Structures are given as C-alpha cells and as structure tokens.
PDB file of C-alpha atoms in Angstrom:
ATOM      1  CA  MET A   7       0.087  -0.034  -0.001  1.00  0.00           C
ATOM      2  CA  THR A   8       1.360   3.421  -1.124  1.00  0.00           C
ATOM      3  CA  LEU A   9       1.039   5.821   1.749  1.00  0.00           C
ATOM      4  CA  SER A  10       0.813   9.648   1.357  1.00  0.00           C
ATOM      5  CA  ILE A  11       3.414  11.416   3.936  1.00  0.00           C
ATOM      6  CA  GLY A  12       3.979  14.991   4.221  1.00  0.00           C
ATOM      7  CA  ILE A  13       7.219  16.126   5.991  1.00  0.00           C
ATOM      8  CA  LEU A  14       7.308  19.300   7.822  1.00  0.00           C
ATOM      9  CA  GLY A  15      10.805  20.415   8.427  1.00  0.00           C
ATOM     10  CA  LEU A  16      13.440  18.901   5.959  1.00  0.00           C
ATOM     11  CA  GLY A  17      16.401  18.901   8.014  1.00  0.00           C
ATOM     12  CA  ALA A  18      18.585  15.827   8.879  1.00  0.00           C
ATOM     13  CA  ILE A  19      16.164  13.524  10.379  1.00  0.00           C
ATOM     14  CA  GLY A  20      13.361  14.806   7.790  1.00  0.00           C
ATOM     15  CA  THR A  21      15.777  13.798   5.020  1.00  0.00           C
ATOM     16  CA  ILE A  22      16.669  10.540   6.568  1.00  0.00           C
ATOM     17  CA  MET A  23      12.951   9.706   7.023  1.00  0.00           C
ATOM     18  CA  ALA A  24      12.221  10.614   3.429  1.00  0.00           C
ATOM     19  CA  ALA A  25      15.010   8.134   2.374  1.00  0.00           C
ATOM     20  CA  HIS A  26      13.285   5.280   4.307  1.00  0.00           C
ATOM     21  CA  TRP A  27       9.904   6.325   2.870  1.00  0.00           C
ATOM     22  CA  ARG A  28      11.091   6.943  -0.858  1.00  0.00           C
ATOM     23  CA  GLU A  29       8.854   4.261  -2.156  1.00  0.00           C
ATOM     24  CA  HIS A  30       5.880   6.196  -0.898  1.00  0.00           C
ATOM     25  CA  SER A  31       4.152   9.371  -2.066  1.00  0.00           C
ATOM     26  CA  LEU A  32       6.023  12.082  -0.196  1.00  0.00           C
ATOM     27  CA  PHE A  33       5.274  15.970   0.058  1.00  0.00           C
ATOM     28  CA  ALA A  34       7.249  18.817   1.449  1.00  0.00           C
ATOM     29  CA  VAL A  35       5.005  20.788   3.757  1.00  0.00           C
ATOM     30  CA  GLY A  36       5.536  24.588   4.501  1.00  0.00           C
ATOM     31  CA  ARG A  37       7.778  25.368   1.531  1.00  0.00           C
ATOM     32  CA  PRO A  38       5.339  26.951  -1.046  1.00  0.00           C
ATOM     33  CA  HIS A  39       7.777  28.560  -3.291  1.00  0.00           C
ATOM     34  CA  ILE A  40      10.784  26.361  -3.941  1.00  0.00           C
ATOM     35  CA  PRO A  41      10.572  22.445  -4.055  1.00  0.00           C
ATOM     36  CA  PRO A  42      13.233  21.482  -1.714  1.00  0.00           C
ATOM     37  CA  THR A  43      16.154  19.228  -3.194  1.00  0.00           C
ATOM     38  CA  ARG A  44      17.882  16.979  -0.850  1.00  0.00           C
ATOM     39  CA  HIS A  45      21.334  14.801  -0.997  1.00  0.00           C
ATOM     40  CA  LEU A  46      21.695  12.148   1.481  1.00  0.00           C
ATOM     41  CA  GLN A  47      24.992  10.294   1.663  1.00  0.00           C
ATOM     42  CA  THR A  48      24.843   7.313   3.858  1.00  0.00           C
ATOM     43  CA  GLY A  49      27.674   6.404   6.255  1.00  0.00           C
ATOM     44  CA  GLU A  50      29.468   3.021   6.567  1.00  0.00           C
ATOM     45  CA  SER A  51      27.896   2.367   9.920  1.00  0.00           C
ATOM     46  CA  VAL A  52      24.499   2.567   8.653  1.00  0.00           C
ATOM     47  CA  LEU A  53      25.425   0.562   5.405  1.00  0.00           C
ATOM     48  CA  ALA A  54      26.839  -2.127   7.691  1.00  0.00           C
ATOM     49  CA  ARG A  55      23.356  -2.445   9.416  1.00  0.00           C
ATOM     50  CA  TRP A  56      21.290  -2.004   6.267  1.00  0.00           C
ATOM     51  CA  PRO A  57      23.543  -3.183   3.164  1.00  0.00           C
ATOM     52  CA  ASP A  58      20.801  -2.564   0.828  1.00  0.00           C
ATOM     53  CA  PHE A  59      20.220   1.029   1.791  1.00  0.00           C
ATOM     54  CA  PRO A  60      21.380   3.354  -1.108  1.00  0.00           C
ATOM     55  CA  PRO A  61      24.662   4.694  -0.222  1.00  0.00           C
ATOM     56  CA  SER A  62      23.980   8.009  -1.934  1.00  0.00           C
ATOM     57  CA  GLN A  63      20.662   9.552  -3.310  1.00  0.00           C
ATOM     58  CA  ASP A  64      19.178  12.745  -4.574  1.00  0.00           C
ATOM     59  CA  PHE A  65      15.382  13.520  -4.474  1.00  0.00           C
ATOM     60  CA  THR A  66      13.045  16.492  -4.866  1.00  0.00           C
ATOM     61  CA  LEU A  67       9.458  16.522  -2.940  1.00  0.00           C
ATOM     62  CA  PRO A  68       6.814  18.138  -4.453  1.00  0.00           C
ATOM     63  CA  VAL A  69       5.293  21.012  -2.414  1.00  0.00           C
ATOM     64  CA  TRP A  70       2.118  19.871  -0.433  1.00  0.00           C
ATOM     65  CA  THR A  71      -0.908  21.749  -1.819  1.00  0.00           C
ATOM     66  CA  GLY A  72      -3.692  19.995   0.325  1.00  0.00           C
ATOM     67  CA  GLU A  73      -3.621  16.506  -0.915  1.00  0.00           C
ATOM     68  CA  SER A  74      -5.132  13.963   1.757  1.00  0.00           C
ATOM     69  CA  LEU A  75      -2.312  12.687   3.918  1.00  0.00           C
ATOM     70  CA  ASP A  76      -1.894   9.476   5.883  1.00  0.00           C
ATOM     71  CA  TRP A  77       0.788  10.990   7.959  1.00  0.00           C
ATOM     72  CA  LEU A  78       2.110  14.540   8.531  1.00  0.00           C
ATOM     73  CA  VAL A  79       5.586  14.077  10.129  1.00  0.00           C
ATOM     74  CA  VAL A  80       6.776  17.070  11.967  1.00  0.00           C
ATOM     75  CA  THR A  81      10.701  17.370  12.408  1.00  0.00           C
ATOM     76  CA  THR A  82      11.083  20.976  13.109  1.00  0.00           C
ATOM     77  CA  LYS A  83      12.552  22.401  16.190  1.00  0.00           C
ATOM     78  CA  ALA A  84      10.358  21.963  19.087  1.00  0.00           C
ATOM     79  CA  ARG A  85       9.857  25.671  19.711  1.00  0.00           C
ATOM     80  CA  ASP A  86       8.616  26.183  16.103  1.00  0.00           C
ATOM     81  CA  THR A  87       6.042  23.208  16.288  1.00  0.00           C
ATOM     82  CA  LEU A  88       2.578  25.070  16.932  1.00  0.00           C
ATOM     83  CA  ASN A  89       3.272  28.095  15.052  1.00  0.00           C
ATOM     84  CA  ALA A  90       4.039  25.826  12.111  1.00  0.00           C
ATOM     85  CA  ILE A  91       1.059  23.574  12.383  1.00  0.00           C
ATOM     86  CA  GLN A  92      -1.104  26.719  12.809  1.00  0.00           C
ATOM     87  CA  GLN A  93      -0.024  28.195   9.394  1.00  0.00           C
ATOM     88  CA  ILE A  94      -1.476  24.978   7.664  1.00  0.00           C
ATOM     89  CA  GLN A  95      -4.537  24.705   9.907  1.00  0.00           C
ATOM     90  CA  ASP A  96      -6.971  25.011   6.879  1.00  0.00           C
ATOM     91  CA  HIS A  97      -5.605  21.793   5.471  1.00  0.00           C
ATOM     92  CA  LEU A  98      -5.471  19.739   8.856  1.00  0.00           C
ATOM     93  CA  PRO A  99      -8.837  18.194   8.245  1.00  0.00           C
ATOM     94  CA  LEU A 100      -7.193  16.271   5.347  1.00  0.00           C
ATOM     95  CA  VAL A 101      -4.488  14.747   7.696  1.00  0.00           C
ATOM     96  CA  LYS A 102      -5.146  11.317   9.567  1.00  0.00           C
ATOM     97  CA  ARG A 103      -2.214  11.482  11.893  1.00  0.00           C
ATOM     98  CA  LEU A 104       0.419  14.094  13.091  1.00  0.00           C
ATOM     99  CA  LEU A 105       3.824  12.522  14.115  1.00  0.00           C
ATOM    100  CA  LEU A 106       6.308  14.561  15.953  1.00  0.00           C
ATOM    101  CA  ILE A 107       9.897  13.301  15.655  1.00  0.00           C
ATOM    102  CA  GLN A 108      11.689  15.995  17.812  1.00  0.00           C
ATOM    103  CA  ASN A 109      13.798  16.345  21.005  1.00  0.00           C
ATOM    104  CA  GLY A 110      12.388  17.997  24.244  1.00  0.00           C
ATOM    105  CA  MET A 111       8.995  18.080  25.788  1.00  0.00           C
ATOM    106  CA  GLY A 112       6.278  20.565  26.352  1.00  0.00           C
ATOM    107  CA  GLN A 113       5.508  21.192  22.586  1.00  0.00           C
ATOM    108  CA  GLN A 114       3.337  17.994  22.623  1.00  0.00           C
ATOM    109  CA  GLN A 115       1.093  19.373  25.436  1.00  0.00           C
ATOM    110  CA  GLN A 116       0.714  22.761  23.605  1.00  0.00           C
ATOM    111  CA  LEU A 117      -0.198  21.042  20.158  1.00  0.00           C
ATOM    112  CA  GLN A 118      -2.636  18.572  21.698  1.00  0.00           C
ATOM    113  CA  GLN A 119      -4.343  21.339  23.552  1.00  0.00           C
ATOM    114  CA  TRP A 120      -4.592  23.495  20.452  1.00  0.00           C
ATOM    115  CA  LEU A 121      -5.958  20.601  18.517  1.00  0.00           C
ATOM    116  CA  THR A 122      -8.653  19.904  20.875  1.00  0.00           C
ATOM    117  CA  ALA A 123      -9.671  23.644  21.252  1.00  0.00           C
ATOM    118  CA  GLU A 124      -9.849  23.705  17.468  1.00  0.00           C
ATOM    119  CA  GLY A 125     -11.918  20.762  17.143  1.00  0.00           C
ATOM    120  CA  LEU A 126      -9.366  18.992  14.795  1.00  0.00           C
ATOM    121  CA  ALA A 127      -9.583  15.232  14.756  1.00  0.00           C
ATOM    122  CA  CYS A 128      -6.085  14.155  13.543  1.00  0.00           C
ATOM    123  CA  GLU A 129      -4.340  12.016  15.933  1.00  0.00           C
ATOM    124  CA  LEU A 130      -1.273  13.132  17.579  1.00  0.00           C
ATOM    125  CA  TRP A 131       1.612  10.753  17.699  1.00  0.00           C
ATOM    126  CA  GLN A 132       5.055  10.927  19.411  1.00  0.00           C
ATOM    127  CA  ALA A 133       8.320   9.617  18.209  1.00  0.00           C
ATOM    128  CA  ILE A 134      11.703   8.733  19.706  1.00  0.00           C
ATOM    129  CA  ALA A 135      14.396   8.632  17.144  1.00  0.00           C
ATOM    130  CA  THR A 136      17.830   7.054  17.426  1.00  0.00           C
ATOM    131  CA  ASP A 137      18.952   7.735  14.016  1.00  0.00           C
ATOM    132  CA  GLY A 138      21.972  10.200  13.692  1.00  0.00           C
ATOM    133  CA  GLY A 139      22.694  12.741  10.877  1.00  0.00           C
ATOM    134  CA  TYR A 140      23.930  16.053  10.176  1.00  0.00           C
ATOM    135  CA  LEU A 141      24.346  18.801   7.573  1.00  0.00           C
ATOM    136  CA  SER A 142      27.274  18.282   5.347  1.00  0.00           C
ATOM    137  CA  SER A 143      27.202  21.433   2.939  1.00  0.00           C
ATOM    138  CA  GLN A 144      24.794  23.950   1.638  1.00  0.00           C
ATOM    139  CA  GLY A 145      23.968  25.321  -1.807  1.00  0.00           C
ATOM    140  CA  ASP A 146      21.376  27.701  -3.104  1.00  0.00           C
ATOM    141  CA  ASN A 147      18.186  25.460  -3.215  1.00  0.00           C
ATOM    142  CA  SER A 148      19.589  22.157  -2.019  1.00  0.00           C
ATOM    143  CA  ARG A 149      21.203  20.773   1.099  1.00  0.00           C
ATOM    144  CA  SER A 150      23.555  17.660   1.553  1.00  0.00           C
ATOM    145  CA  TYR A 151      23.125  15.696   4.713  1.00  0.00           C
ATOM    146  CA  VAL A 152      25.129  12.557   6.097  1.00  0.00           C
ATOM    147  CA  TYR A 153      23.202   9.731   7.662  1.00  0.00           C
ATOM    148  CA  ALA A 154      25.634   8.971  10.241  1.00  0.00           C
ATOM    149  CA  GLY A 155      24.008   6.627  12.649  1.00  0.00           C
ATOM    150  CA  ALA A 156      21.749   3.771  12.264  1.00  0.00           C
ATOM    151  CA  GLY A 157      18.938   3.664  14.714  1.00  0.00           C
ATOM    152  CA  GLU A 158      15.113   3.078  15.202  1.00  0.00           C
ATOM    153  CA  VAL A 159      12.057   5.072  15.436  1.00  0.00           C
ATOM    154  CA  MET A 160       9.475   4.177  18.215  1.00  0.00           C
ATOM    155  CA  ILE A 161       6.076   5.769  17.970  1.00  0.00           C
ATOM    156  CA  GLY A 162       3.122   5.841  20.147  1.00  0.00           C
ATOM    157  CA  ARG A 163      -0.176   7.894  20.620  1.00  0.00           C
ATOM    158  CA  TRP A 164       0.387  10.982  22.790  1.00  0.00           C
ATOM    159  CA  GLN A 165      -3.012  10.660  24.412  1.00  0.00           C
ATOM    160  CA  ALA A 166      -3.717   7.364  26.138  1.00  0.00           C
ATOM    161  CA  ASP A 167      -5.637   5.092  23.834  1.00  0.00           C
ATOM    162  CA  PRO A 168      -6.631   1.406  24.175  1.00  0.00           C
ATOM    163  CA  ASP A 169      -6.524   1.497  20.423  1.00  0.00           C
ATOM    164  CA  ASN A 170      -2.769   2.532  20.115  1.00  0.00           C
ATOM    165  CA  HIS A 171      -2.317   0.953  16.902  1.00  0.00           C
ATOM    166  CA  VAL A 172      -1.998   1.718  13.126  1.00  0.00           C
ATOM    167  CA  PRO A 173      -4.151  -0.467  10.726  1.00  0.00           C
ATOM    168  CA  VAL A 174      -2.178  -3.048   8.601  1.00  0.00           C
ATOM    169  CA  GLY A 175      -0.528  -1.286   5.686  1.00  0.00           C
ATOM    170  CA  GLN A 176      -0.570   2.073   7.003  1.00  0.00           C
ATOM    171  CA  LEU A 177       2.554   2.079   9.154  1.00  0.00           C
ATOM    172  CA  PRO A 178       5.493   3.691   7.073  1.00  0.00           C
ATOM    173  CA  PRO A 179       8.800   1.746   7.027  1.00  0.00           C
ATOM    174  CA  HIS A 180      11.285   2.138   9.804  1.00  0.00           C
ATOM    175  CA  LEU A 181       8.702   2.915  12.480  1.00  0.00           C
ATOM    176  CA  THR A 182       7.666   0.685  15.423  1.00  0.00           C
ATOM    177  CA  VAL A 183       4.629   1.238  17.514  1.00  0.00           C
ATOM    178  CA  VAL A 184       5.222   0.828  21.355  1.00  0.00           C
ATOM    179  CA  SER A 185       2.587   1.150  24.173  1.00  0.00           C
ATOM    180  CA  ASP A 186       4.760   3.277  26.634  1.00  0.00           C
ATOM    181  CA  ILE A 187       5.918   6.075  24.490  1.00  0.00           C
ATOM    182  CA  HIS A 188       5.541   8.515  27.672  1.00  0.00           C
ATOM    183  CA  ARG A 189       7.933   6.528  29.686  1.00  0.00           C
ATOM    184  CA  ARG A 190      10.373   6.288  26.834  1.00  0.00           C
ATOM    185  CA  GLN A 191      10.004   9.934  26.297  1.00  0.00           C
ATOM    186  CA  TYR A 192      10.778  10.597  30.049  1.00  0.00           C
ATOM    187  CA  MET A 193      13.916   8.513  29.800  1.00  0.00           C
ATOM    188  CA  LYS A 194      15.365  10.491  26.623  1.00  0.00           C
ATOM    189  CA  LEU A 195      14.427  13.797  28.315  1.00  0.00           C
ATOM    190  CA  ALA A 196      16.340  12.734  31.434  1.00  0.00           C
ATOM    191  CA  VAL A 197      19.548  11.761  29.233  1.00  0.00           C
ATOM    192  CA  ASN A 198      19.164  14.874  27.226  1.00  0.00           C
ATOM    193  CA  CYS A 199      18.888  17.049  30.374  1.00  0.00           C
ATOM    194  CA  VAL A 200      22.316  15.855  31.275  1.00  0.00           C
ATOM    195  CA  ILE A 201      24.377  15.359  27.985  1.00  0.00           C
ATOM    196  CA  ASN A 202      22.924  18.304  26.145  1.00  0.00           C
ATOM    197  CA  PRO A 203      23.581  21.299  28.475  1.00  0.00           C
ATOM    198  CA  LEU A 204      26.988  20.069  29.602  1.00  0.00           C
ATOM    199  CA  THR A 205      28.294  19.469  26.095  1.00  0.00           C
ATOM    200  CA  ALA A 206      27.239  22.881  25.335  1.00  0.00           C
ATOM    201  CA  LEU A 207      28.708  24.427  28.400  1.00  0.00           C
ATOM    202  CA  TYR A 208      32.060  22.768  27.954  1.00  0.00           C
ATOM    203  CA  SER A 209      32.114  22.756  24.059  1.00  0.00           C
ATOM    204  CA  CYS A 210      32.879  19.199  23.959  1.00  0.00           C
ATOM    205  CA  LEU A 211      31.975  15.698  22.335  1.00  0.00           C
ATOM    206  CA  ASN A 212      29.547  13.504  24.372  1.00  0.00           C
ATOM    207  CA  GLY A 213      32.497  10.879  25.170  1.00  0.00           C
ATOM    208  CA  GLU A 214      34.597  13.653  27.027  1.00  0.00           C
ATOM    209  CA  LEU A 215      31.799  13.906  29.661  1.00  0.00           C
ATOM    210  CA  VAL A 216      33.022  10.627  30.745  1.00  0.00           C
ATOM    211  CA  THR A 217      36.658  10.763  30.053  1.00  0.00           C
ATOM    212  CA  HIS A 218      37.274  14.241  31.744  1.00  0.00           C
ATOM    213  CA  PRO A 219      37.141  13.857  35.406  1.00  0.00           C
ATOM    214  CA  ALA A 220      35.731  17.350  36.385  1.00  0.00           C
ATOM    215  CA  TYR A 221      32.983  16.915  33.440  1.00  0.00           C
ATOM    216  CA  LEU A 222      32.136  13.269  34.864  1.00  0.00           C
ATOM    217  CA  GLN A 223      31.449  14.869  38.346  1.00  0.00           C
ATOM    218  CA  GLN A 224      29.049  17.210  36.786  1.00  0.00           C
ATOM    219  CA  LEU A 225      27.349  14.434  34.818  1.00  0.00           C
ATOM    220  CA  LEU A 226      26.948  12.633  38.157  1.00  0.00           C
ATOM    221  CA  ARG A 227      25.560  15.570  39.957  1.00  0.00           C
ATOM    222  CA  LEU A 228      23.032  16.422  37.314  1.00  0.00           C
ATOM    223  CA  SER A 229      22.123  12.738  36.663  1.00  0.00           C
ATOM    224  CA  GLU A 230      21.298  12.416  40.385  1.00  0.00           C
ATOM    225  CA  GLU A 231      19.171  15.590  40.292  1.00  0.00           C
ATOM    226  CA  VAL A 232      17.210  14.234  37.265  1.00  0.00           C
ATOM    227  CA  LEU A 233      16.611  11.152  38.890  1.00  0.00           C
ATOM    228  CA  GLN A 234      15.493  12.837  42.117  1.00  0.00           C
ATOM    229  CA  LEU A 235      12.851  14.905  40.086  1.00  0.00           C
ATOM    230  CA  GLY A 236      11.771  11.827  38.046  1.00  0.00           C
ATOM    231  CA  GLN A 237      10.989   9.799  41.239  1.00  0.00           C
ATOM    232  CA  GLN A 238       8.989  12.618  42.686  1.00  0.00           C
ATOM    233  CA  LEU A 239       7.042  13.196  39.566  1.00  0.00           C
ATOM    234  CA  ASN A 240       6.373   9.444  38.834  1.00  0.00           C
ATOM    235  CA  TRP A 241       8.315   9.572  35.436  1.00  0.00           C
ATOM    236  CA  ASP A 242       9.344   6.053  36.088  1.00  0.00           C
ATOM    237  CA  LEU A 243      13.042   6.327  35.648  1.00  0.00           C
ATOM    238  CA  PRO A 244      15.386   3.592  36.468  1.00  0.00           C
ATOM    239  CA  THR A 245      17.415   3.794  39.516  1.00  0.00           C
ATOM    240  CA  GLU A 246      20.681   3.095  37.704  1.00  0.00           C
ATOM    241  CA  LEU A 247      19.928   6.334  35.625  1.00  0.00           C
ATOM    242  CA  PRO A 248      23.744   7.725  36.321  1.00  0.00           C
ATOM    243  CA  GLU A 249      24.997   4.517  34.951  1.00  0.00           C
ATOM    244  CA  LEU A 250      22.880   4.522  31.766  1.00  0.00           C
ATOM    245  CA  ILE A 251      23.672   8.246  30.979  1.00  0.00           C
ATOM    246  CA  GLN A 252      27.312   7.327  31.207  1.00  0.00           C
ATOM    247  CA  GLN A 253      26.843   4.461  28.711  1.00  0.00           C
ATOM    248  CA  VAL A 254      24.881   6.696  26.408  1.00  0.00           C
ATOM    249  CA  ALA A 255      27.646   9.265  26.534  1.00  0.00           C
ATOM    250  CA  THR A 256      30.325   6.573  25.842  1.00  0.00           C
ATOM    251  CA  ALA A 257      28.344   4.970  22.976  1.00  0.00           C
ATOM    252  CA  THR A 258      27.781   8.297  21.288  1.00  0.00           C
ATOM    253  CA  GLY A 259      31.392   9.542  22.313  1.00  0.00           C
ATOM    254  CA  ALA A 260      32.269  10.865  18.936  1.00  0.00           C
ATOM    255  CA  ASN A 261      29.133  12.683  18.478  1.00  0.00           C
ATOM    256  CA  ARG A 262      28.356  16.615  18.892  1.00  0.00           C
ATOM    257  CA  SER A 263      24.888  16.805  20.690  1.00  0.00           C
ATOM    258  CA  SER A 264      22.308  18.561  18.811  1.00  0.00           C
ATOM    259  CA  THR A 265      22.580  21.455  21.462  1.00  0.00           C
ATOM    260  CA  LEU A 266      26.271  22.019  20.832  1.00  0.00           C
ATOM    261  CA  GLN A 267      25.667  21.843  17.122  1.00  0.00           C
ATOM    262  CA  ASP A 268      23.247  24.757  17.645  1.00  0.00           C
ATOM    263  CA  VAL A 269      25.493  26.567  19.718  1.00  0.00           C
ATOM    264  CA  LEU A 270      28.540  26.351  17.306  1.00  0.00           C
ATOM    265  CA  ALA A 271      26.315  27.250  14.303  1.00  0.00           C
ATOM    266  CA  GLY A 272      24.789  30.519  16.387  1.00  0.00           C
ATOM    267  CA  ARG A 273      21.320  28.900  16.288  1.00  0.00           C
ATOM    268  CA  PRO A 274      18.934  29.017  19.079  1.00  0.00           C
ATOM    269  CA  THR A 275      19.109  25.584  21.045  1.00  0.00           C
ATOM    270  CA  GLU A 276      16.211  23.608  22.158  1.00  0.00           C
ATOM    271  CA  LEU A 277      17.091  23.638  25.809  1.00  0.00           C
ATOM    272  CA  ASP A 278      14.045  25.465  26.536  1.00  0.00           C
ATOM    273  CA  TYR A 279      12.165  22.192  25.879  1.00  0.00           C
ATOM    274  CA  ILE A 280      14.957  19.892  27.627  1.00  0.00           C
ATOM    275  CA  LEU A 281      16.421  21.601  30.501  1.00  0.00           C
ATOM    276  CA  GLY A 282      14.020  24.344  30.803  1.00  0.00           C
ATOM    277  CA  TYR A 283      11.042  21.749  30.755  1.00  0.00           C
ATOM    278  CA  ALA A 284      12.672  19.998  33.783  1.00  0.00           C
ATOM    279  CA  LEU A 285      13.161  23.118  35.722  1.00  0.00           C
ATOM    280  CA  ASN A 286       9.821  24.290  35.091  1.00  0.00           C
ATOM    281  CA  CYS A 287       8.329  21.045  36.249  1.00  0.00           C
ATOM    282  CA  ALA A 288      10.760  21.110  39.390  1.00  0.00           C
ATOM    283  CA  ARG A 289       9.346  24.762  40.067  1.00  0.00           C
ATOM    284  CA  GLN A 290       5.892  23.756  39.797  1.00  0.00           C
ATOM    285  CA  ALA A 291       6.507  20.897  42.359  1.00  0.00           C
ATOM    286  CA  ALA A 292       8.663  22.937  44.831  1.00  0.00           C
ATOM    287  CA  ILE A 293      11.617  20.672  44.043  1.00  0.00           C
ATOM    288  CA  ASP A 294      15.050  22.304  44.396  1.00  0.00           C
ATOM    289  CA  LEU A 295      17.598  21.322  41.675  1.00  0.00           C
ATOM    290  CA  PRO A 296      20.733  23.366  42.450  1.00  0.00           C
ATOM    291  CA  ALA A 297      23.101  21.688  39.966  1.00  0.00           C
ATOM    292  CA  LEU A 298      20.644  21.791  37.093  1.00  0.00           C
ATOM    293  CA  SER A 299      19.919  25.599  37.916  1.00  0.00           C
ATOM    294  CA  SER A 300      23.446  26.353  38.182  1.00  0.00           C
ATOM    295  CA  VAL A 301      24.173  24.945  34.549  1.00  0.00           C
ATOM    296  CA  ALA A 302      21.184  26.884  33.229  1.00  0.00           C
ATOM    297  CA  ARG A 303      22.711  30.169  34.749  1.00  0.00           C
ATOM    298  CA  GLN A 304      26.045  29.592  33.336  1.00  0.00           C
ATOM    299  CA  LEU A 305      24.387  28.901  29.828  1.00  0.00           C
ATOM    300  CA  GLU A 306      22.301  31.934  29.957  1.00  0.00           C
ATOM    301  CA  LEU A 307      25.377  34.086  30.725  1.00  0.00           C
ATOM    302  CA  ALA A 308      27.163  32.418  27.931  1.00  0.00           C
ATOM    303  CA  ALA A 309      24.267  33.236  25.475  1.00  0.00           C
ATOM    304  CA  SER A 310      23.912  36.702  26.974  1.00  0.00           C
ATOM    305  CA  SER A 311      20.112  36.022  26.910  1.00  0.00           C
ATOM    306  CA  PRO A 312      17.654  34.263  29.222  1.00  0.00           C
ATOM    307  CA  LEU A 313      16.853  30.564  28.810  1.00  0.00           C
ATOM    308  CA  PRO A 314      13.400  30.256  28.014  1.00  0.00           C
ATOM    309  CA  GLN A 315      11.105  28.069  29.897  1.00  0.00           C
ATOM    310  CA  ALA A 316       8.631  25.558  28.688  1.00  0.00           C
ATOM    311  CA  ASP A 317       5.312  25.441  29.496  1.00  0.00           C
ATOM    312  CA  GLY A 318       4.496  22.312  31.874  1.00  0.00           C
TER     313      GLY A 318
END
C-alpha cells in the first residue's frame, strides 16, 4: 500500500525519514515557493546494518498543496511546532495523523491542547528516534546531509488510547509502535537534560563527559538530580540512571550533541524544551535542583540572553 506522507521540517532527520519512505508518496510541507532538493550520503555504519540502503541519493519532494495525508511528520525544532502547524490549519482536516519526531517536551501538550480547542480530529503521535545525521554542506536551493548513525524510530499515541495501533498497511517503514511512549520520552528527556547542556557548556564531544574527571563529576551531579525529579514526579526512571547516562555518552562518544551543534552554528537551542522543561516542572512541584539550575544560569550568561522555559 502506497502511503501519502508529508514532511514538515526537511532537516537531517526529515531527510533521513524521506529516504526510508522513498517508495511512498512524499510531500514537502511549508515550502510554497521552492521544491526542496535533498542529497543524502549514507555512512559506513549505517550501510553495515542495512547493506541494501542506497549509499547516496538525490530527491526532490513536491510541495504539499492540500492532498489527503496518511501522516504529517513534523521534524522542526520543538519551539517552532505550534506556529508551523497553525500556518497550515486549513488543511489539517485532510490529515489522519500528526507525528512529532523531535527532541524535548512541552510542545506535545501545547499542540494537543490547540488541536482539541480547534476541534481538529487528526491523531497526535510522538516518536523517539535514535538515528543520527548532520548537515554536510549547503547550496542555493539544495542541502546535503550525512546519515551517520543507524537507529530506530519508536512511536505511540500522545493521548492514552486503548487503540494504540495503526491499521495494517498504514505504518511507514522504519517505525515501530510501542505502548509506553511516555515512559520512553521521559527517559530520553532525562538523558538529554544531562548530556546536552553539559556538552554545550564545555563545548565538548559526548564522550568527553565521561573521560574528563571534572566533567564526569558534573554529569553525576546532574544525573542524580534528574533521577530525584523523576522519582518525585512519577516519570518511572530507572534507579541506575547515572550509569545509563554514562553508557549513552560513551556509546555516542564521537558525537556532538544537537545542542552543541546549534551553539556552534549560532542558532537558538532546544534547551527551553529540555532543561527548561525539567526546571519548570521542578519549580511547579517546589523541588530544588541546584546543579541543574546552576548549569542553566551559566548557559544563560554564555548566551547573554535568558534561557526560555517550557510550559508544563
């Protein structure tokens, strides 16, 4: 069955998803003037896992003009989610499912509340992706990306629903439906609350958080505070969270976190929906997080602007 899939936010992850879904009917959403051309170069580690995946490919997605969509996949930055969706509000009755593939938390609640208030029936789904990619170079009307890390994409309904499934033939390739997406999302948030701000603060690779003694001490302090927060707010985090975060930092040792990439490129970061979200939850519950708060203040000073806070 050929699916109709719109992609809003054709960055690295959006382009990687387009490559996985290349046999389906794809549309670029939100670019009314120039059909975006993308080039994807597949890294050796990905080809080792999927030897039949094309090592290099170019494709141009037609611009979405209101065709019915089985899936509208959003891969924008978290802070842009609601505004981007509101700009295509008139076409949303033609969309069966919205799928967010993003870092952070807070935008899901904002979007679900808006969909409900507007009486829009499209289902909201959340994804956790472990694929890795980055921008290689940029031309006038095209971008080249590297698919650097082979991972998986797990999805689930954002609102609790006993029918947390997708009809046979309507699940795009490379997606797996899970029943505990919220627990997995909190686990990812916990990891990102430690690794992302610290790599941005120290301008270091993920692995250096484990190999540098002073950085490791900070990693452990932040991990314990995130665990404390999660235990008090019933996030169902494992008690061995500090060890698990060290394992993630080691396994992704040569990677630059998405936050560090944003800092180096002079772009706004997503920390308002990662660290900011956690601090906002702590403030609402009157939980003191001195180490996380200190890192947030240092990052604010480094950026010479306040760190925005996410809605809880």
